[in-house]
Each structure stands twice: as C-alpha cells, then as structure tokens.
PDB file of C-alpha atoms in Angstrom:
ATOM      1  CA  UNK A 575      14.248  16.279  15.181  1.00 77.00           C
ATOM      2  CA  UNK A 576      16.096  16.738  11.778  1.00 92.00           C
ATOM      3  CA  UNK A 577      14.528  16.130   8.360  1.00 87.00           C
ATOM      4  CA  UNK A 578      16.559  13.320   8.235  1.00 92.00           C
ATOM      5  CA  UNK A 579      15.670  11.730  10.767  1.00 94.00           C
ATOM      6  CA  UNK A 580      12.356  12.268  10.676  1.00 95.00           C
ATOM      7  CA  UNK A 581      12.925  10.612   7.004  1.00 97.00           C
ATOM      8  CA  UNK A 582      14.306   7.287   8.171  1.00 97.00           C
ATOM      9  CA  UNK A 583      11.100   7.533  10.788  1.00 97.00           C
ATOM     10  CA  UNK A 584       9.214   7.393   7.848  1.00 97.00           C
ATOM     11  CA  UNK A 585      10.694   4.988   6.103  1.00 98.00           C
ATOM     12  CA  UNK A 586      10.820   2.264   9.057  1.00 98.00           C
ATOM     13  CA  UNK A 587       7.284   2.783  10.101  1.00 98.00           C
ATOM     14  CA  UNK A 588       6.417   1.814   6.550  1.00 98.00           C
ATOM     15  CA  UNK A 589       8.250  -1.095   6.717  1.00 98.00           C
ATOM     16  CA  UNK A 590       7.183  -2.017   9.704  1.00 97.00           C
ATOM     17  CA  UNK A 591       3.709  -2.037   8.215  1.00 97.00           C
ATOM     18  CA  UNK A 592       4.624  -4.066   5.583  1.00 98.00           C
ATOM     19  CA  UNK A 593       6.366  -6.433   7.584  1.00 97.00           C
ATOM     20  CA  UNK A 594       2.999  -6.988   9.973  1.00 95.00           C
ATOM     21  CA  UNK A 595       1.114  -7.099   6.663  1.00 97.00           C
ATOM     22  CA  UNK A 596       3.944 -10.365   5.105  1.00 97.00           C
ATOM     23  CA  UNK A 597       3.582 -12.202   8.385  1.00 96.00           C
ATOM     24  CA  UNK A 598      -0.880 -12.360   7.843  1.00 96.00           C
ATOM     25  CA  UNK A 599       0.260 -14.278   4.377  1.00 97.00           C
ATOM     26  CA  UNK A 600       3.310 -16.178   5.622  1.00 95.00           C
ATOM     27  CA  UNK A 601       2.596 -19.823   4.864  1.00 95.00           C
ATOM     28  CA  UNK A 602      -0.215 -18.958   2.326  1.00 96.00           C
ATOM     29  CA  UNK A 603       0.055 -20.838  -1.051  1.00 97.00           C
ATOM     30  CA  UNK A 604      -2.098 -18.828  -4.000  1.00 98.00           C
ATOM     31  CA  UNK A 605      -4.895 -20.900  -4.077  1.00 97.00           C
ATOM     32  CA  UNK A 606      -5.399 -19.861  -0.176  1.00 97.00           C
ATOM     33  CA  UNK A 607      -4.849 -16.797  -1.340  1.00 98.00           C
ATOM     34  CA  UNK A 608      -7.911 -16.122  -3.802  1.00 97.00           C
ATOM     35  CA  UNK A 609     -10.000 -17.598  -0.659  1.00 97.00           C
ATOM     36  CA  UNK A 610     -13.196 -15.776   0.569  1.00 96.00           C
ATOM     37  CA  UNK A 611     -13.356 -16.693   4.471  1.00 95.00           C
ATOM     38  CA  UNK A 612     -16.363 -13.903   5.185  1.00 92.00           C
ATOM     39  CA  UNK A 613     -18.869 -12.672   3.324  1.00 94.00           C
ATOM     40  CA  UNK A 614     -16.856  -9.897   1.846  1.00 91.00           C
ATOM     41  CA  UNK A 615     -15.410  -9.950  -1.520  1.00 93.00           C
ATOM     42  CA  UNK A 616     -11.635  -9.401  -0.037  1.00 95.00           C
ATOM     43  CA  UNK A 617      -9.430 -12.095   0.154  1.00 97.00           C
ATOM     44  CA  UNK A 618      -5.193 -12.066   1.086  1.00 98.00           C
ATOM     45  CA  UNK A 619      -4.871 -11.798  -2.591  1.00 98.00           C
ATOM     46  CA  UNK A 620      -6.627  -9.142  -3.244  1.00 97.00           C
ATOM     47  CA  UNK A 621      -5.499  -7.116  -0.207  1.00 98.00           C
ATOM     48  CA  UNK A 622      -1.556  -7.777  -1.078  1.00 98.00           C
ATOM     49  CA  UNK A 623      -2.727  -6.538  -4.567  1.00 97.00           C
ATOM     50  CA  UNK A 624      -4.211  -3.255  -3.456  1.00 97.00           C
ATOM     51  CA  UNK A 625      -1.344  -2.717  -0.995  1.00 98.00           C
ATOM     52  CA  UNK A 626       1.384  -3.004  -3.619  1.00 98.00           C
ATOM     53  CA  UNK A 627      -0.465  -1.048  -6.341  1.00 96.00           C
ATOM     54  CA  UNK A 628      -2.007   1.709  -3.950  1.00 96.00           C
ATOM     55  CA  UNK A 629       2.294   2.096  -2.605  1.00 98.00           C
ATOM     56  CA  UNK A 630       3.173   2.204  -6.420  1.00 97.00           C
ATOM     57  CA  UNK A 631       0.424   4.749  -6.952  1.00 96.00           C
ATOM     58  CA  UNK A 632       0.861   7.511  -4.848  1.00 97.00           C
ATOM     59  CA  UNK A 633       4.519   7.121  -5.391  1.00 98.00           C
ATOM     60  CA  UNK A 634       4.534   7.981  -8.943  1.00 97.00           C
ATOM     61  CA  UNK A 635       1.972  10.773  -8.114  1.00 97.00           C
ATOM     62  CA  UNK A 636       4.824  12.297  -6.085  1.00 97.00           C
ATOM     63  CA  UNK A 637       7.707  11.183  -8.544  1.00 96.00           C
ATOM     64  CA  UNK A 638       5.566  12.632 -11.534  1.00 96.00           C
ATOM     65  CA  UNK A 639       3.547  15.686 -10.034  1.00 96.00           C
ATOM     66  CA  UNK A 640       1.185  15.832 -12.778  1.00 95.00           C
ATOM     67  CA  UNK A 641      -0.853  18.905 -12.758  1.00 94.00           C
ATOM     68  CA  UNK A 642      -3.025  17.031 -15.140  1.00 94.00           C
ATOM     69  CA  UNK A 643      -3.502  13.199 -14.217  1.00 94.00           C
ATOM     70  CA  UNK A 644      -6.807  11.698 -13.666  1.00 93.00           C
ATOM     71  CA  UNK A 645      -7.216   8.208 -12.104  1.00 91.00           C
ATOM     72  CA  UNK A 646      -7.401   5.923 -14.405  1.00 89.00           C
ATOM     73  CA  UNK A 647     -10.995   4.128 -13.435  1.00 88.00           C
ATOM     74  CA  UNK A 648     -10.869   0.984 -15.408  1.00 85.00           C
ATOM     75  CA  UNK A 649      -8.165   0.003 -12.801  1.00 83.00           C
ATOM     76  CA  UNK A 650     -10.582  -0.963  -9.962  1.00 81.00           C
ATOM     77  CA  UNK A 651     -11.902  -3.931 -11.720  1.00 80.00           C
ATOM     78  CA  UNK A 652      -8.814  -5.899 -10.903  1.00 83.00           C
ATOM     79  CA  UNK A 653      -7.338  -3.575  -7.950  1.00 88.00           C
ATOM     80  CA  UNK A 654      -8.533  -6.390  -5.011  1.00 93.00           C
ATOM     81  CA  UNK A 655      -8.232  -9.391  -6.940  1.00 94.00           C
ATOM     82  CA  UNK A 656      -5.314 -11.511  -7.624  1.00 94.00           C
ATOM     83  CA  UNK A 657      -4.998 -12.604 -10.893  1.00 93.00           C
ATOM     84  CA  UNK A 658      -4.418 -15.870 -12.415  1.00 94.00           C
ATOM     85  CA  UNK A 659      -0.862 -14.941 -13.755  1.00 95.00           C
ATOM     86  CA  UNK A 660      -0.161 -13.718  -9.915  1.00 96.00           C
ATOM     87  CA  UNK A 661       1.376 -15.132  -7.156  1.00 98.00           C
ATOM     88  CA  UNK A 662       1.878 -13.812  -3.497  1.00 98.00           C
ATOM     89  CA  UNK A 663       5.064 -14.865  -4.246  1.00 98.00           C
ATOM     90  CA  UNK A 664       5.216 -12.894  -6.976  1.00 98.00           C
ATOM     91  CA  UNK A 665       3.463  -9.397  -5.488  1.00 98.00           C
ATOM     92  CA  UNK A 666       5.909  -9.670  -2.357  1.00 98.00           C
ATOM     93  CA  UNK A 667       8.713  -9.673  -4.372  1.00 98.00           C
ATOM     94  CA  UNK A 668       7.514  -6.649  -7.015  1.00 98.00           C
ATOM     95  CA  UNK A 669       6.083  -4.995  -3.345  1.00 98.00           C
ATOM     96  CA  UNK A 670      10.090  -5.269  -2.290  1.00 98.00           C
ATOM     97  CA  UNK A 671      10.642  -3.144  -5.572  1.00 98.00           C
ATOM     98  CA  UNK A 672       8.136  -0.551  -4.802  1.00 98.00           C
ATOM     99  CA  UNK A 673       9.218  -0.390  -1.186  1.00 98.00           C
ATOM    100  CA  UNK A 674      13.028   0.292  -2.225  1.00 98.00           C
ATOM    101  CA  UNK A 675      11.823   2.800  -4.874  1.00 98.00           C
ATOM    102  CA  UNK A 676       9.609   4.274  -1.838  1.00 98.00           C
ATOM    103  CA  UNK A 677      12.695   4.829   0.584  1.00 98.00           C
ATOM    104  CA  UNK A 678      14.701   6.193  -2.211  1.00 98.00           C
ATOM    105  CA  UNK A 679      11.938   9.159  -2.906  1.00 97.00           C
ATOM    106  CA  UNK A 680      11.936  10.052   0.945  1.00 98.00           C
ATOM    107  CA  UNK A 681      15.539  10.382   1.442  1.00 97.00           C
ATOM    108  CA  UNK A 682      15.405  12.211  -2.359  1.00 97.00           C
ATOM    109  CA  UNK A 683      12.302  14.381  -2.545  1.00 95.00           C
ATOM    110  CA  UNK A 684      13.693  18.262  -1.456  1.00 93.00           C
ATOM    111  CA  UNK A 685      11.050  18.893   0.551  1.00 94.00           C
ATOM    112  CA  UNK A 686       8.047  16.928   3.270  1.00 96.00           C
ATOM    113  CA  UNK A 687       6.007  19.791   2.995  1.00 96.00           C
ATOM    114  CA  UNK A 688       6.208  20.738  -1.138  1.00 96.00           C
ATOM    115  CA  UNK A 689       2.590  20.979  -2.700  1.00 97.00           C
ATOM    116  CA  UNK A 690       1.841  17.459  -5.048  1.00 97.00           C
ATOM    117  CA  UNK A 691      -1.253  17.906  -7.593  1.00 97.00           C
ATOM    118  CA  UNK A 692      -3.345  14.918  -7.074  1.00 96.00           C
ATOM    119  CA  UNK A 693      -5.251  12.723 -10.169  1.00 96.00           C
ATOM    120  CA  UNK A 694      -9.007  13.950 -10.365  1.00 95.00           C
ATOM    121  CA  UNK A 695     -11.171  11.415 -10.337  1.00 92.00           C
ATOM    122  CA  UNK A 696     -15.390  10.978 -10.589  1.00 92.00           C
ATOM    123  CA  UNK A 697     -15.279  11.032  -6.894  1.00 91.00           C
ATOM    124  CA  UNK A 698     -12.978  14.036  -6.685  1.00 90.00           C
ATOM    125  CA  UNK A 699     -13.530  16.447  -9.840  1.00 94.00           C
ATOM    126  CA  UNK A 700     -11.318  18.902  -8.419  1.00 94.00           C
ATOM    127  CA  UNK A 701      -8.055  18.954  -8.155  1.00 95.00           C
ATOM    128  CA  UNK A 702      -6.423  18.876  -4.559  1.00 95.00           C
ATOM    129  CA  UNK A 703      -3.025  19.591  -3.676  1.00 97.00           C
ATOM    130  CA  UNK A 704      -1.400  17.523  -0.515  1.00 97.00           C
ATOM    131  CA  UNK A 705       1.675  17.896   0.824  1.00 98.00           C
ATOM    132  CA  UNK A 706       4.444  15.134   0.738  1.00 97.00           C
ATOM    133  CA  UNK A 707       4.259  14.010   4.378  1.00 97.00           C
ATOM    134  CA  UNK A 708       0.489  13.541   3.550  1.00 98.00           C
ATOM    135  CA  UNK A 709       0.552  11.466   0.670  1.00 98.00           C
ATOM    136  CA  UNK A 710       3.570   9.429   2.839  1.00 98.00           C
ATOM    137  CA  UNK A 711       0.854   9.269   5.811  1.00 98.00           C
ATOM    138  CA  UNK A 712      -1.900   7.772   3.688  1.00 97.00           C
ATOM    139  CA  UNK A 713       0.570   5.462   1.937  1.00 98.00           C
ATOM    140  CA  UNK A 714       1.173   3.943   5.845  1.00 98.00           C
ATOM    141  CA  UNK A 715      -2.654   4.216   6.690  1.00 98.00           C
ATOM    142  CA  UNK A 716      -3.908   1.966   3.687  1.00 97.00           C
ATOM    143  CA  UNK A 717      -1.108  -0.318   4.535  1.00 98.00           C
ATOM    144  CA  UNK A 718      -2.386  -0.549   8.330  1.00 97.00           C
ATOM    145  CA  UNK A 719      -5.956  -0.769   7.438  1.00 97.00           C
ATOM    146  CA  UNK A 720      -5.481  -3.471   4.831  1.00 97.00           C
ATOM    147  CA  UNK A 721      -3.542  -5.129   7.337  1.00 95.00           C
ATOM    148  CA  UNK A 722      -6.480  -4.933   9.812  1.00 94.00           C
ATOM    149  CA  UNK A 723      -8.801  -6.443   7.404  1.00 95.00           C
ATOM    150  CA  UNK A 724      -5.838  -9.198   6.229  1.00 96.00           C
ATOM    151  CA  UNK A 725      -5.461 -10.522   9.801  1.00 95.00           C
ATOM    152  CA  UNK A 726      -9.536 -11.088   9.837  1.00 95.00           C
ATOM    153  CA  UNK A 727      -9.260 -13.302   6.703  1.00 96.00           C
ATOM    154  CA  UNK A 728      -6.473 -15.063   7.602  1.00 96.00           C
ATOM    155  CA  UNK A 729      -7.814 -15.773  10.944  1.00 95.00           C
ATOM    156  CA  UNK A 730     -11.270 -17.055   9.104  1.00 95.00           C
ATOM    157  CA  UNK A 731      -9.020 -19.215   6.628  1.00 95.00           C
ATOM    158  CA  UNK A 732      -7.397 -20.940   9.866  1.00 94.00           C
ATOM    159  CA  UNK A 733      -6.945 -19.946  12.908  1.00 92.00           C
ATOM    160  CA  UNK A 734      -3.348 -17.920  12.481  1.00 90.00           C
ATOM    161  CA  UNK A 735      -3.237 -13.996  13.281  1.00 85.00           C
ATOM    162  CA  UNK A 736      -0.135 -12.049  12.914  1.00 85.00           C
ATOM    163  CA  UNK A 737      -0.328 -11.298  16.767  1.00 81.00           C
ATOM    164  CA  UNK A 738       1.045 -15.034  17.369  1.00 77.00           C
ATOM    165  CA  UNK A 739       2.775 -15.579  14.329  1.00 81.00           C
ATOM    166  CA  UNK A 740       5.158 -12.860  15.276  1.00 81.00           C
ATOM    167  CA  UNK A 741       6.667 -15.181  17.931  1.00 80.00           C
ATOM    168  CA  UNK A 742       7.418 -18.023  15.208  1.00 74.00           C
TER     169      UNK A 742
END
C-alpha cells in the first residue's frame, strides 16, 4: 500500500464515522438535542459538541506542534453541552469545516509517522510525543465511541438507531 493511499484510507474511514455519527441526529431539532434520555449527563448535543471540538483539537495539535501547550482546563465545563447560542445545525455545518481542514492535513502533513508534542495536562504532567497516524487513530476512535453512546440516546429519546435509519 502507498502513503497515499493509505491517506485517502484515512480520510474515508473518518468520514465514514462521521457520517454514522449525522444519521443518530438526523431529524433532531435542538431542543431534542439538549435532552437527557438516561441517567447520564450526555445528551446528542453534547456528544456532537465534543466530537467537533475533540476533531478541531488534535488537529491543531498536529498543525501547531507545540512543544509547549498545555490543555486548556477551563474548556471541559462546556465540552459536552450544547449551548444556548448552538444549534446541531450549526455544529454540523462548523464539523464540515473541521472535517475539510482534517483531509487537507493528511494529504499535507510530510510524514504518518513524524513525532507531535502533545498539551500536558493535570492528568498527564509529562509531555508525550505520538506519532501522526496515532493522533489520526484516536481522532476516529472518539468519533466511534461517541457514536456508540449517541445511538443509545437517540434510541432512549424515540425509538430510532442509526442501524435502521441507514435504510431511509
């Protein structure tokens, strides 16, 4: 397999994620959105949220490789919330953004396996170094396992799971 191709792998399993992840909040309006449906704080909101600002994250983390970054804490307060002034609407549309800007750094970046300084952080003191492919993994395993936990909630809100709504 070439780099390139291995590349355009990358970038269509991604999407592919994504895509499961927009067909749990098809037909959602906002209000649906900020919904509880289980005892756990997370709602389709708050998920989409997370989704499109982890993405953004650990994009800029291999745009920037900052040998000095920390995480910035005080953004967890809001990370799995929607806010008032957002809309799924809204975060799908700024998630297309981040996507695009996504596929752009994997056919750009010079190398999968270059070295990327990660943000310390209270839970992480020290400073680890990941490779590229890495970072790209866990950007596709947070989108999967917020999916997981997006198809529960929508399920509990009612009664649609992306399994059947693929067919519509």
């Amino acid at each position: 397999m070439t780099i390139e191709h291995e590349r355009e792998e990358l970038i269509k399993v991604l999407a592919g994620q994504r895509e499961l992840f927009r067909i749990t909040v098809r037909g959602i309006d906002d209000e649906q959105a900020r919904q509880r449906t289980t005892i756990s704080e997370l709602t389709l909101g708050g998920l989409l949220s997370h989704c499109v600002n982890t993405e953004r994250h650990w994009t800029t983390i291999l745009a920037e490789r900052d040998p000095n970054s920390e995480f910035d804490v005080s953004r967890m307060e809001s990370e799995y919330r929607l806010d008032p002034d957002q809309t799924v609407a809204g975060l799908l549309a700024e998630w297309d953004v981040v996507a695009e800007h996504t596929a752009k750094l994997i056919r750009e970046l010079p190398n999968l396996e270059d070295s990327v300084p990660t943000p310390t952080a209270p839970w992480a003191p020290e400073r680890v170094w990941l490779s590229v492919r890495y970072i790209l993994l866990h950007i596709l395993r947070e989108i999967a396992h917020h999916s997981g936990h997006a198809d529960i909630i929508r399920e509990a809100l009612d009664g649609a799971n992306t399994t059947y709504q693929r067919a519509n």
